[in-house]
Each structure stands twice: as structure tokens, then as C-alpha cells.
Amino acid sequence: QVQLVERGGGLVQAGDSLRLSCAASGRTFSGYVMGWFREVTGKEREFVAAITWSRDSTYYADPVRGRFTISRDNAKNTVYLQMNSLKPEDTAVYYCAADRNPTFGVIGARRADYDYWGQGTQVTVSS
């Protein structure tokens, strides 16, 4: 059974940094695209960033581009999200997700593109 476990959330002040991690287990994740989404209560879950298995391609949502960096360590089956210059509007529950069969190896930004999800970790940024 595939499990994704996020860690690293917390309460920080605006301008601070935070690094989230997502440990995957249950099978080999070769070829998987790994992504991060976030959700605020009452709003749709939105795409944040994603990375291909080979790490040769990343994609970011406009609100986080230039501030967040996604990376992965395939030997550890772990994906990271380094978040810098955090803003109050980054406050959300952050979810790790895995796309087991990316179409033509392309990163998807839709929730429906992803097959497995973690339980989420809360990030709160105070002003």
C-alpha cells in the first residue's frame, strides 16, 4: 500500500523559511511525478509545484515561483519543498501527491492527475 507522509509544517512569521518533506513508501516510485498542493478551508485544493522522476523538469504555480523550490531524493523516496519569503497568503494545509503514470512524462497541475496523496501538514504564516 502506497503511503505518503508529510512533515515540516508549523507556525512561522512572514519572511521566514520552512522546508517540507514527503516520505513515500509501499512501492518503487520510479517514473512518478511528485507534487505539492495546498488547500485553504472553503477553497479548492491548488497546485503548488511538481518534479519529474529524473529531476530534469520542475513546474511551479505563479504565486510561489521564485520563492519555493521543489527537489527529490530518489534513493530515499523523499520529495522536499523549500519555502522561502513566506507570506500570510501561503497559509494552508500542504499535501504531497504522486502521479504514477504521467502522460508522456509531463508534469500535471490538476488534482486529478495525481493518484496518491498524503494526509497533509499545516503551514501557518503570521503577519
Backbone as numpy.savetxt, mean C-alpha at the origin, in Angstrom:
# Nx Ny Nz CAx CAy CAz Cx Cy Cz
-3.51 -20.59 2.75 -4.36 -19.40 2.75 -3.48 -18.16 2.75
-3.79 -17.26 1.86 -3.00 -16.04 1.73 -3.33 -15.08 2.87
-2.28 -14.55 3.47 -2.46 -13.55 4.52 -1.58 -12.34 4.24
-2.16 -11.18 4.41 -1.41 -9.93 4.32 -1.58 -9.21 5.65
-0.48 -8.88 6.29 -0.53 -8.26 7.61 0.22 -6.95 7.57
-0.53 -5.87 7.78 0.08 -4.53 7.77 0.56 -4.16 9.16
1.61 -3.39 9.21 2.13 -2.84 10.45 2.67 -1.44 10.20
2.76 -0.67 11.28 3.43 0.61 11.18 2.56 1.83 11.28
1.26 1.65 11.37 0.38 2.80 11.50 0.55 3.47 12.85
-0.03 4.64 12.98 0.04 5.35 14.25 -0.42 6.79 14.13
-0.17 7.54 15.19 -0.54 8.95 15.26 0.72 9.79 15.13
0.74 10.66 14.13 1.89 11.54 13.92 1.39 12.96 13.68
2.32 13.89 13.65 1.98 15.27 13.36 2.24 15.57 11.89
1.58 16.60 11.41 1.78 17.02 10.03 3.26 17.31 9.79
3.75 16.82 8.67 5.16 16.99 8.33 6.03 15.81 8.72
5.52 14.95 9.57 6.27 13.78 10.01 6.29 12.70 8.94
7.08 11.67 9.23 7.16 10.52 8.33 6.72 9.25 9.06
6.31 8.27 8.27 5.87 6.99 8.80 6.15 5.94 7.74
6.54 4.74 8.16 6.73 3.66 7.21 5.81 2.50 7.55
5.01 2.13 6.60 4.14 0.98 6.74 4.82 -0.24 6.11
4.53 -1.39 6.66 5.00 -2.63 6.06 3.84 -3.60 5.92
3.97 -4.50 4.97 2.95 -5.52 4.74 3.66 -6.84 4.49
3.49 -7.76 5.40 4.09 -9.09 5.26 3.08 -10.04 4.65
3.47 -10.69 3.57 2.60 -11.63 2.88 3.02 -13.06 3.18
2.06 -13.92 3.33 2.36 -15.32 3.60 1.28 -16.21 3.00
1.58 -17.48 2.91 0.58 -18.43 2.45 0.85 -19.00 1.08
1.69 -18.36 0.30 2.03 -18.85 -1.02 3.17 -18.01 -1.57
3.68 -18.41 -2.72 4.67 -17.57 -3.37 3.98 -16.42 -4.08
4.60 -15.26 -4.05 4.00 -14.07 -4.63 4.72 -13.63 -5.89
5.38 -14.59 -6.49 6.08 -14.30 -7.73 5.10 -13.80 -8.78
5.43 -12.67 -9.39 4.58 -12.09 -10.41 3.46 -11.21 -9.91
3.22 -11.21 -8.63 2.14 -10.39 -8.09 2.50 -8.92 -8.11
1.51 -8.09 -8.41 1.61 -6.67 -8.15 1.12 -6.44 -6.71
1.86 -5.65 -5.96 1.46 -5.34 -4.59 1.11 -3.86 -4.52
0.04 -3.57 -3.79 -0.40 -2.19 -3.74 -0.84 -1.76 -2.36
-1.02 -0.47 -2.22 -1.58 0.14 -1.01 -2.79 0.97 -1.40
-3.82 0.83 -0.61 -5.02 1.64 -0.72 -5.27 2.29 0.63
-6.17 3.27 0.65 -6.57 3.86 1.93 -8.04 4.19 1.90
-8.61 4.21 3.09 -10.05 4.43 3.19 -10.38 5.29 4.39
-11.21 6.27 4.15 -11.76 7.10 5.20 -13.22 6.72 5.36
-13.67 6.65 6.58 -15.06 6.27 6.85 -16.02 7.12 6.04
-16.89 6.44 5.32 -17.88 7.15 4.52 -17.45 7.45 3.11
-16.21 7.12 2.79 -15.70 7.38 1.44 -15.24 6.08 0.79
-15.08 6.12 -0.51 -14.60 4.96 -1.24 -13.13 4.69 -0.90
-12.78 3.40 -0.91 -11.38 3.04 -0.75 -10.63 3.52 -1.98
-9.52 4.22 -1.77 -8.81 4.79 -2.90 -7.40 4.25 -3.03
-6.97 4.19 -4.25 -5.65 3.71 -4.58 -4.59 4.71 -4.10
-3.48 4.17 -3.58 -2.37 5.02 -3.13 -1.13 4.78 -3.98
-0.70 3.52 -4.05 0.53 3.22 -4.78 0.59 1.72 -5.03
1.40 1.32 -6.03 1.59 -0.09 -6.31 2.93 -0.30 -6.99
3.38 -1.56 -6.95 4.70 -1.90 -7.49 4.64 -3.30 -8.10
5.34 -3.47 -9.21 5.38 -4.78 -9.86 6.33 -5.72 -9.12
6.23 -7.00 -9.44 7.11 -8.00 -8.82 8.57 -7.67 -9.05
8.91 -7.30 -10.27 10.31 -7.05 -10.62 10.82 -5.70 -10.12
9.89 -4.90 -9.56 10.22 -3.57 -9.04 10.66 -2.60 -10.14
10.38 -2.95 -11.38 10.77 -2.04 -12.45 9.70 -1.01 -12.76
8.58 -1.13 -12.09 7.50 -0.18 -12.33 6.75 0.11 -11.05
6.51 1.38 -10.80 5.69 1.83 -9.68 4.67 2.83 -10.19
3.62 2.99 -9.43 2.58 3.94 -9.82 1.99 4.54 -8.57
1.77 5.85 -8.60 1.28 6.57 -7.43 0.05 7.39 -7.79
-0.82 7.52 -6.81 -1.93 8.44 -6.96 -1.40 9.86 -6.86
-2.05 10.76 -7.53 -1.58 12.16 -7.58 -1.40 12.79 -6.20
-2.31 12.56 -5.24 -2.18 13.22 -3.94 -0.92 12.83 -3.16
-0.31 11.69 -3.51 0.83 11.22 -2.72 2.14 11.21 -3.52
2.03 11.42 -4.83 3.24 11.37 -5.66 4.24 12.41 -5.20
5.48 11.98 -5.02 6.53 12.88 -4.55 6.71 12.87 -3.04
5.73 12.33 -2.32 5.83 12.25 -0.86 5.93 10.81 -0.37
5.27 9.90 -1.07 5.25 8.49 -0.66 6.13 7.69 -1.62
6.74 6.64 -1.07 7.55 5.73 -1.88 7.19 4.29 -1.54
6.86 3.52 -2.55 6.56 2.10 -2.35 7.79 1.29 -2.75
8.05 0.23 -2.00 9.15 -0.67 -2.30 8.78 -2.07 -1.84
9.55 -3.04 -2.25 9.27 -4.40 -1.82 10.56 -5.19 -1.70
10.53 -6.15 -0.80 11.63 -7.09 -0.61 11.05 -8.48 -0.89
11.30 -8.98 -2.08 10.68 -10.25 -2.48 11.19 -11.42 -1.66
12.42 -11.34 -1.20 12.96 -12.42 -0.38 12.20 -12.54 0.94
11.67 -11.42 1.39 10.92 -11.40 2.65 9.41 -11.36 2.42
9.00 -11.37 1.16 7.56 -11.26 0.86 6.94 -10.06 1.57
7.63 -8.95 1.52 7.19 -7.77 2.25 7.19 -6.55 1.33
6.17 -5.75 1.46 6.09 -4.50 0.71 6.01 -3.35 1.73
6.61 -2.24 1.37 6.69 -1.10 2.27 6.07 0.14 1.63
5.62 1.03 2.48 5.16 2.33 2.02 5.79 3.38 2.93
6.77 4.08 2.39 7.41 5.17 3.12 6.62 6.43 2.87
6.11 7.04 3.92 5.27 8.22 3.80 5.96 9.41 4.45
6.31 10.39 3.66 6.98 11.59 4.14 6.06 12.80 4.00
6.40 13.85 4.71 5.64 15.10 4.64 4.14 14.84 4.77
3.81 14.09 5.78 2.40 13.70 5.96 1.51 14.90 6.22
0.30 14.81 5.72 -0.69 15.87 5.87 -1.92 15.31 6.58
-2.71 16.16 7.21 -3.94 15.68 7.86 -4.85 14.92 6.91
-4.86 15.30 5.65 -5.71 14.61 4.67 -5.21 13.22 4.32
-4.03 12.84 4.80 -3.55 11.47 4.63 -4.13 10.53 5.69
-4.84 11.08 6.65 -5.45 10.26 7.69 -6.44 9.28 7.08
-6.24 8.00 7.38 -7.09 6.95 6.81 -6.65 5.60 7.37
-7.43 4.59 7.08 -6.98 3.22 7.28 -6.28 2.79 5.99
-5.07 2.32 6.12 -4.28 1.92 4.96 -4.30 0.40 4.82
-4.60 -0.04 3.61 -4.71 -1.47 3.32 -3.66 -1.89 2.30
-3.07 -3.05 2.57 -2.18 -3.69 1.63 -3.02 -4.62 0.75
-2.63 -4.74 -0.51 -3.39 -5.59 -1.42 -2.45 -6.27 -2.40
-2.90 -7.43 -2.90 -2.09 -8.20 -3.85 -2.92 -8.57 -5.07
-2.36 -8.31 -6.23 -2.98 -8.67 -7.51 -2.22 -9.89 -8.05
-2.84 -11.05 -8.04 -2.16 -12.28 -8.40 -2.00 -12.47 -9.90
-2.76 -11.75 -10.68 -2.71 -11.95 -12.12 -2.84 -10.62 -12.85
-1.83 -9.77 -12.71 -1.92 -8.46 -13.36 -1.99 -8.59 -14.87
-2.95 -7.93 -15.45 -3.15 -8.01 -16.89 -1.95 -7.45 -17.63
-1.29 -8.29 -18.43 -0.08 -7.91 -19.17 0.98 -7.34 -18.24
0.93 -7.72 -16.97 1.91 -7.24 -16.01 1.76 -5.79 -15.64
0.64 -5.20 -15.99 0.42 -3.78 -15.75 -0.18 -3.55 -14.38
0.23 -2.47 -13.75 -0.30 -2.11 -12.43 -1.74 -1.62 -12.57
-2.61 -2.16 -11.74 -3.99 -1.71 -11.71 -4.21 -0.77 -10.55
-5.11 0.16 -10.72 -5.41 1.13 -9.66 -6.84 1.01 -9.16
-7.53 -0.01 -9.62 -8.90 -0.21 -9.16 -8.92 -1.24 -8.04
-9.83 -1.05 -7.14 -9.99 -2.00 -6.05 -10.23 -3.39 -6.61
-11.00 -3.49 -7.68 -11.35 -4.79 -8.25 -10.17 -5.51 -8.88
-9.07 -4.81 -9.09 -7.89 -5.44 -9.69 -7.18 -6.36 -8.70
-7.45 -6.21 -7.43 -6.70 -6.89 -6.38 -7.51 -8.03 -5.77
-6.79 -9.12 -5.49 -7.44 -10.35 -5.04 -7.36 -10.59 -3.55
-6.33 -10.08 -2.92 -6.12 -10.33 -1.51 -5.90 -9.00 -0.79
-6.41 -8.95 0.45 -6.35 -7.71 1.23 -5.92 -7.99 2.65
-5.22 -7.02 3.23 -4.91 -7.09 4.64 -6.05 -6.51 5.46
-5.85 -6.48 6.76 -6.90 -6.03 7.66 -6.88 -4.52 7.86
-5.80 -3.88 7.43 -5.71 -2.43 7.52 -4.97 -1.96 8.76
-4.37 -0.79 8.63 -3.70 -0.15 9.77 -4.02 1.34 9.74
-4.35 1.87 10.90 -4.79 3.26 11.00 -3.60 4.21 10.99
-3.70 5.21 10.16 -2.73 6.31 10.15 -3.50 7.59 10.44
-3.09 8.29 11.47 -3.73 9.55 11.84 -2.69 10.66 11.87
-2.95 11.71 11.12 -2.02 12.83 11.04 -2.70 14.05 11.64
-2.15 14.56 12.71 -2.73 15.73 13.37 -2.12 17.01 12.80
-2.91 18.06 12.84 -2.43 19.34 12.28 -1.73 20.17 13.33
